Amino acid sequence: MKRIGILASGRGSNAENICKYIQRFPEELQLVAVVTDTPGAQVVPRLGQWGVSVEEIPFQREGFASYIDAKKNHEQKILKTLQHHQVEWVCLAGYMRILSRGFLQEFYCKELAVSKVVNIHPSLLPSFPGRKGYEEAFAYGVKIYGVTLHLVDAGVDTGPILFQESLQREENDTWEDFQGRGLAAEYKVYQKFLEVLRKGELSLRKENDGGKFFVLASSKSI
Ligand code: GRF
């Protein structure tokens, strides 16, 4: 049984997709905690429909000497909830904050030599990291774009890539078409990851000692 937690900041469509998938396989996967840093975010009612409550843990800046202290405090609170529910894997689903090395360390898995925290990013990394993957790809005029599911490290969208899905920009695509196709691919890719996880097929391999760090997921269900 894999115990999964979700962090989400906004609309929550990825969180809902993850939740729906997990609920199909109650013997293998369990969604044990969902946290948002944004009180009143859409993710709250969205998961409520599926009987899942979302804990609101807002970021508080006041009362702390520095931003770093405020961030530490916020992460400690989130960690406490995740640990209380014995979360093993953390799925970031539109979570708009960068997690610190210390937080990630709490989910470090020696055997895999990675932290068990994954994120969905709306671009084919390493192109267009940051908050506006689709916007920047669309504005740039790329013909091929896509989505990336990656392990999270302390950088901005720099962690080892697990899955990618590429998409074609069609000639007459509106922004809505472009983004909508991307979102659908995000759901698909997250499901792929969860499938590999629930089947126990996630096998990671380090290659190129001392060089770039590649992580390969089992090809079976890709
Ligand atoms: C998604 O496009 C995700 O890739 C990006 O932010 C968006 C969140 O959407 N990081 P939602 O909250 O999952 O609906």
mmCIF file of C-alpha atoms and ligand atoms in Angstrom:
data_model
loop_
_atom_site.group_PDB
_atom_site.id
_atom_site.type_symbol
_atom_site.label_atom_id
_atom_site.label_comp_id
_atom_site.label_asym_id
_atom_site.label_seq_id
_atom_site.Cartn_x
_atom_site.Cartn_y
_atom_site.Cartn_z
ATOM 1 C CA MET A 1 0.000 0.000 0.000
ATOM 2 C CA LYS A 2 1.472 3.304 -1.079
ATOM 3 C CA ARG A 3 0.487 6.287 1.040
ATOM 4 C CA ILE A 4 0.227 9.411 -1.075
ATOM 5 C CA GLY A 5 -0.026 13.081 -0.219
ATOM 6 C CA ILE A 6 -0.811 16.001 -2.519
ATOM 7 C CA LEU A 7 0.231 19.649 -2.315
ATOM 8 C CA ALA A 8 -1.798 22.019 -4.496
ATOM 9 C CA SER A 9 -2.206 25.785 -4.658
ATOM 10 C CA GLY A 10 -5.109 26.559 -6.944
ATOM 11 C CA ARG A 11 -7.643 25.112 -9.336
ATOM 12 C CA GLY A 12 -6.849 21.528 -8.374
ATOM 13 C CA SER A 13 -7.609 19.710 -11.605
ATOM 14 C CA ASN A 14 -4.425 17.631 -11.331
ATOM 15 C CA ALA A 15 -5.172 16.926 -7.679
ATOM 16 C CA GLU A 16 -8.638 15.741 -8.683
ATOM 17 C CA ASN A 17 -7.209 13.550 -11.413
ATOM 18 C CA ILE A 18 -4.777 11.973 -8.938
ATOM 19 C CA CYS A 19 -7.521 11.484 -6.379
ATOM 20 C CA LYS A 20 -9.854 9.799 -8.909
ATOM 21 C CA TYR A 21 -7.111 7.466 -10.054
ATOM 22 C CA ILE A 22 -6.142 6.517 -6.489
ATOM 23 C CA GLN A 23 -9.737 5.800 -5.543
ATOM 24 C CA ARG A 24 -9.920 3.209 -8.317
ATOM 25 C CA PHE A 25 -7.207 1.157 -6.645
ATOM 26 C CA PRO A 26 -7.902 1.175 -2.897
ATOM 27 C CA GLU A 27 -5.892 -2.001 -2.346
ATOM 28 C CA GLU A 28 -2.719 -0.478 -3.691
ATOM 29 C CA LEU A 29 -2.913 3.279 -3.273
ATOM 30 C CA GLN A 30 -4.262 5.547 -0.589
ATOM 31 C CA LEU A 31 -4.629 9.308 -0.646
ATOM 32 C CA VAL A 32 -3.906 10.142 2.973
ATOM 33 C CA ALA A 33 -3.338 13.911 2.990
ATOM 34 C CA VAL A 34 -4.022 16.896 0.763
ATOM 35 C CA VAL A 35 -2.656 20.299 1.689
ATOM 36 C CA THR A 36 -3.119 23.692 0.096
ATOM 37 C CA ASP A 37 -1.217 26.883 0.883
ATOM 38 C CA THR A 38 -4.128 28.949 -0.495
ATOM 39 C CA PRO A 39 -7.204 29.256 1.696
ATOM 40 C CA GLY A 40 -10.379 28.971 -0.344
ATOM 41 C CA ALA A 41 -8.600 27.542 -3.371
ATOM 42 C CA GLN A 42 -10.734 25.626 -5.850
ATOM 43 C CA VAL A 43 -8.939 22.432 -4.950
ATOM 44 C CA VAL A 44 -10.867 22.367 -1.662
ATOM 45 C CA PRO A 45 -14.418 21.883 -3.037
ATOM 46 C CA ARG A 46 -13.038 19.939 -5.945
ATOM 47 C CA LEU A 47 -11.652 17.184 -3.731
ATOM 48 C CA GLY A 48 -14.561 17.567 -1.337
ATOM 49 C CA GLN A 49 -16.751 16.067 -4.082
ATOM 50 C CA TRP A 50 -14.708 12.908 -3.760
ATOM 51 C CA GLY A 51 -14.950 12.783 0.007
ATOM 52 C CA VAL A 52 -11.442 14.082 0.523
ATOM 53 C CA SER A 53 -10.763 16.978 2.857
ATOM 54 C CA VAL A 54 -8.021 19.460 2.113
ATOM 55 C CA GLU A 55 -6.040 21.021 4.910
ATOM 56 C CA GLU A 56 -5.411 24.738 4.447
ATOM 57 C CA ILE A 57 -1.970 25.803 5.631
ATOM 58 C CA PRO A 58 -1.471 29.403 4.517
ATOM 59 C CA PHE A 59 1.976 30.923 4.237
ATOM 60 C CA GLN A 60 2.481 33.537 6.960
ATOM 61 C CA ARG A 61 5.121 36.198 6.579
ATOM 62 C CA GLU A 62 4.156 38.397 9.539
ATOM 63 C CA GLY A 63 5.889 37.725 12.810
ATOM 64 C CA PHE A 64 9.030 36.271 11.218
ATOM 65 C CA ALA A 65 12.312 38.090 10.982
ATOM 66 C CA SER A 66 13.006 36.936 7.428
ATOM 67 C CA TYR A 67 11.307 35.285 4.498
ATOM 68 C CA ILE A 68 13.506 32.233 5.070
ATOM 69 C CA ASP A 69 12.231 31.878 8.633
ATOM 70 C CA ALA A 70 8.637 32.223 7.459
ATOM 71 C CA LYS A 71 9.237 29.602 4.780
ATOM 72 C CA LYS A 72 10.812 27.211 7.295
ATOM 73 C CA ASN A 73 7.833 27.588 9.581
ATOM 74 C CA HIS A 74 5.389 26.982 6.731
ATOM 75 C CA GLU A 75 7.212 23.889 5.552
ATOM 76 C CA GLN A 76 7.404 22.554 9.117
ATOM 77 C CA LYS A 77 3.635 22.780 9.423
ATOM 78 C CA ILE A 78 3.100 20.990 6.120
ATOM 79 C CA LEU A 79 5.636 18.366 7.066
ATOM 80 C CA LYS A 80 3.917 17.747 10.370
ATOM 81 C CA THR A 81 0.648 16.993 8.578
ATOM 82 C CA LEU A 82 2.279 14.774 5.971
ATOM 83 C CA GLN A 83 4.246 12.874 8.589
ATOM 84 C CA HIS A 84 1.205 12.533 10.825
ATOM 85 C CA HIS A 85 -0.501 10.757 7.930
ATOM 86 C CA GLN A 86 2.637 8.772 7.148
ATOM 87 C CA VAL A 87 2.869 10.007 3.598
ATOM 88 C CA GLU A 88 5.445 8.125 1.567
ATOM 89 C CA TRP A 89 5.140 9.862 -1.812
ATOM 90 C CA VAL A 90 4.335 13.552 -2.241
ATOM 91 C CA CYS A 91 2.661 14.606 -5.488
ATOM 92 C CA LEU A 92 2.896 18.282 -6.340
ATOM 93 C CA ALA A 93 -0.130 19.291 -8.372
ATOM 94 C CA GLY A 94 0.047 22.946 -9.275
ATOM 95 C CA TYR A 95 1.889 23.732 -6.047
ATOM 96 C CA MET A 96 3.388 27.164 -6.579
ATOM 97 C CA ARG A 97 6.214 27.158 -4.022
ATOM 98 C CA ILE A 98 9.756 25.907 -4.216
ATOM 99 C CA LEU A 99 10.427 23.300 -1.559
ATOM 100 C CA SER A 100 13.630 23.584 0.426
ATOM 101 C CA ARG A 101 16.367 20.983 0.504
ATOM 102 C CA GLY A 102 15.535 20.323 4.171
ATOM 103 C CA PHE A 103 11.908 19.510 3.344
ATOM 104 C CA LEU A 104 12.872 17.233 0.473
ATOM 105 C CA GLN A 105 15.376 15.467 2.699
ATOM 106 C CA GLU A 106 12.502 14.265 4.854
ATOM 107 C CA PHE A 107 11.295 12.156 1.923
ATOM 108 C CA TYR A 108 14.719 10.985 0.882
ATOM 109 C CA CYS A 109 14.878 7.348 -0.100
ATOM 110 C CA LYS A 110 18.366 5.882 0.246
ATOM 111 C CA GLU A 111 17.633 2.925 -1.966
ATOM 112 C CA LEU A 112 16.621 5.128 -4.908
ATOM 113 C CA ALA A 113 18.939 7.992 -3.942
ATOM 114 C CA VAL A 114 16.144 10.500 -4.600
ATOM 115 C CA SER A 115 13.410 12.196 -2.610
ATOM 116 C CA LYS A 116 9.964 10.716 -3.094
ATOM 117 C CA VAL A 117 8.457 13.969 -4.283
ATOM 118 C CA VAL A 118 7.205 14.395 -7.844
ATOM 119 C CA ASN A 119 5.898 17.337 -9.817
ATOM 120 C CA ILE A 120 4.009 17.864 -13.051
ATOM 121 C CA HIS A 121 5.403 20.673 -15.150
ATOM 122 C CA PRO A 122 3.641 22.220 -18.166
ATOM 123 C CA SER A 123 6.531 22.065 -20.632
ATOM 124 C CA LEU A 124 9.056 19.697 -22.098
ATOM 125 C CA LEU A 125 11.832 20.358 -19.623
ATOM 126 C CA PRO A 126 14.486 21.664 -19.734
ATOM 127 C CA SER A 127 12.653 24.124 -21.994
ATOM 128 C CA PHE A 128 10.451 26.677 -20.284
ATOM 129 C CA PRO A 129 10.985 26.032 -16.568
ATOM 130 C CA GLY A 130 9.189 28.294 -14.104
ATOM 131 C CA ARG A 131 5.595 29.300 -13.676
ATOM 132 C CA LYS A 132 4.493 29.919 -17.234
ATOM 133 C CA GLY A 133 5.363 26.855 -19.264
ATOM 134 C CA TYR A 134 2.403 26.925 -21.651
ATOM 135 C CA GLU A 135 2.311 30.709 -21.982
ATOM 136 C CA GLU A 136 5.989 30.898 -22.894
ATOM 137 C CA ALA A 137 5.894 27.943 -25.279
ATOM 138 C CA PHE A 138 2.807 29.362 -27.011
ATOM 139 C CA ALA A 139 4.290 32.842 -27.291
ATOM 140 C CA TYR A 140 7.591 31.465 -28.551
ATOM 141 C CA GLY A 141 5.787 29.663 -31.346
ATOM 142 C CA VAL A 142 7.128 26.157 -30.720
ATOM 143 C CA LYS A 143 5.641 23.424 -32.930
ATOM 144 C CA ILE A 144 6.267 20.690 -30.380
ATOM 145 C CA TYR A 145 5.521 21.193 -26.732
ATOM 146 C CA GLY A 146 4.453 18.987 -23.883
ATOM 147 C CA VAL A 147 4.523 18.087 -20.225
ATOM 148 C CA THR A 148 7.038 16.571 -17.831
ATOM 149 C CA LEU A 149 6.665 14.550 -14.683
ATOM 150 C CA HIS A 150 9.870 14.788 -12.692
ATOM 151 C CA LEU A 151 11.354 14.097 -9.317
ATOM 152 C CA VAL A 152 11.791 17.244 -7.308
ATOM 153 C CA ASP A 153 15.127 18.605 -6.217
ATOM 154 C CA ALA A 154 15.943 21.944 -4.645
ATOM 155 C CA GLY A 155 16.171 23.740 -8.013
ATOM 156 C CA VAL A 156 13.363 25.187 -10.109
ATOM 157 C CA ASP A 157 12.080 22.325 -12.279
ATOM 158 C CA THR A 158 15.522 20.733 -12.465
ATOM 159 C CA GLY A 159 14.890 17.309 -10.921
ATOM 160 C CA PRO A 160 15.387 14.034 -12.810
ATOM 161 C CA ILE A 161 12.754 13.414 -15.465
ATOM 162 C CA LEU A 162 10.502 10.366 -15.135
ATOM 163 C CA PHE A 163 7.964 10.812 -17.933
ATOM 164 C CA GLN A 164 7.338 13.226 -20.738
ATOM 165 C CA GLU A 165 4.583 13.526 -23.272
ATOM 166 C CA SER A 166 5.085 15.583 -26.382
ATOM 167 C CA LEU A 167 2.299 17.340 -28.235
ATOM 168 C CA GLN A 168 1.958 19.026 -31.562
ATOM 169 C CA ARG A 169 0.817 22.585 -31.890
ATOM 170 C CA GLU A 170 -1.708 22.625 -34.692
ATOM 171 C CA GLU A 171 -1.825 25.490 -37.152
ATOM 172 C CA ASN A 172 -5.188 26.770 -36.029
ATOM 173 C CA ASP A 173 -4.740 26.179 -32.346
ATOM 174 C CA THR A 174 -6.164 28.817 -30.086
ATOM 175 C CA TRP A 175 -4.554 29.375 -26.732
ATOM 176 C CA GLU A 176 -7.414 27.369 -25.181
ATOM 177 C CA ASP A 177 -6.792 24.411 -27.529
ATOM 178 C CA PHE A 178 -3.086 24.531 -26.836
ATOM 179 C CA GLN A 179 -3.421 24.667 -23.081
ATOM 180 C CA GLY A 180 -6.348 22.231 -22.931
ATOM 181 C CA ARG A 181 -4.394 19.566 -24.813
ATOM 182 C CA GLY A 182 -1.508 20.155 -22.420
ATOM 183 C CA LEU A 183 -3.661 19.723 -19.343
ATOM 184 C CA ALA A 184 -5.127 16.480 -20.677
ATOM 185 C CA ALA A 185 -1.558 15.233 -21.174
ATOM 186 C CA GLU A 186 -0.694 16.223 -17.596
ATOM 187 C CA TYR A 187 -3.485 14.000 -16.291
ATOM 188 C CA LYS A 188 -2.366 11.141 -18.499
ATOM 189 C CA VAL A 189 1.245 11.394 -17.417
ATOM 190 C CA TYR A 190 0.360 11.547 -13.716
ATOM 191 C CA GLN A 191 -1.738 8.423 -14.191
ATOM 192 C CA LYS A 192 1.209 6.703 -15.842
ATOM 193 C CA PHE A 193 3.344 7.514 -12.849
ATOM 194 C CA LEU A 194 0.706 6.259 -10.404
ATOM 195 C CA GLU A 195 0.296 3.103 -12.433
ATOM 196 C CA VAL A 196 3.996 2.349 -12.272
ATOM 197 C CA LEU A 197 3.972 3.113 -8.570
ATOM 198 C CA ARG A 198 1.021 0.888 -7.739
ATOM 199 C CA LYS A 199 2.414 -2.003 -9.757
ATOM 200 C CA GLY A 200 5.732 -1.646 -7.969
ATOM 201 C CA GLU A 201 7.452 -1.119 -11.298
ATOM 202 C CA LEU A 202 9.201 2.116 -10.563
ATOM 203 C CA SER A 203 12.798 1.215 -11.073
ATOM 204 C CA LEU A 204 15.300 3.999 -11.090
ATOM 205 C CA ARG A 205 18.775 3.697 -12.460
ATOM 206 C CA LYS A 206 21.682 6.052 -12.179
ATOM 207 C CA GLU A 207 23.769 6.366 -15.295
ATOM 208 C CA ASN A 208 26.966 8.145 -16.265
ATOM 209 C CA ASP A 209 28.730 8.086 -12.930
ATOM 210 C CA GLY A 210 29.854 11.543 -12.017
ATOM 211 C CA GLY A 211 28.126 12.987 -15.052
ATOM 212 C CA LYS A 212 24.547 13.899 -15.671
ATOM 213 C CA PHE A 213 22.074 12.111 -13.518
ATOM 214 C CA PHE A 214 19.555 10.116 -15.485
ATOM 215 C CA VAL A 215 16.640 8.399 -13.893
ATOM 216 C CA LEU A 216 14.758 5.842 -15.878
ATOM 217 C CA ALA A 217 11.351 4.519 -15.019
ATOM 218 C CA SER A 218 10.449 0.993 -15.996
ATOM 219 C CA SER A 219 9.515 1.056 -19.659
ATOM 220 C CA LYS A 220 6.766 -1.514 -19.187
ATOM 221 C CA SER A 221 3.857 0.811 -18.707
ATOM 222 C CA ILE A 222 5.086 3.820 -20.608
HETATM 223 C C1 GRF B 1 -0.906 22.921 -14.279
HETATM 224 O O1 GRF B 1 -0.782 23.308 -15.616
HETATM 225 C C2 GRF B 1 0.427 22.528 -13.701
HETATM 226 O O2 GRF B 1 1.237 21.858 -14.599
HETATM 227 C C3 GRF B 1 1.008 23.876 -13.373
HETATM 228 O O3 GRF B 1 -0.066 24.623 -12.858
HETATM 229 C C4 GRF B 1 -1.279 24.104 -13.398
HETATM 230 C C5 GRF B 1 -2.138 23.691 -12.239
HETATM 231 O O4 GRF B 1 -3.423 23.328 -12.622
HETATM 232 N N1 GRF B 1 2.133 23.778 -12.475
HETATM 233 P P1 GRF B 1 -4.378 22.567 -11.627
HETATM 234 O O5 GRF B 1 -4.373 23.358 -10.318
HETATM 235 O O6 GRF B 1 -3.845 21.196 -11.402
HETATM 236 O O7 GRF B 1 -5.719 22.563 -12.271
#
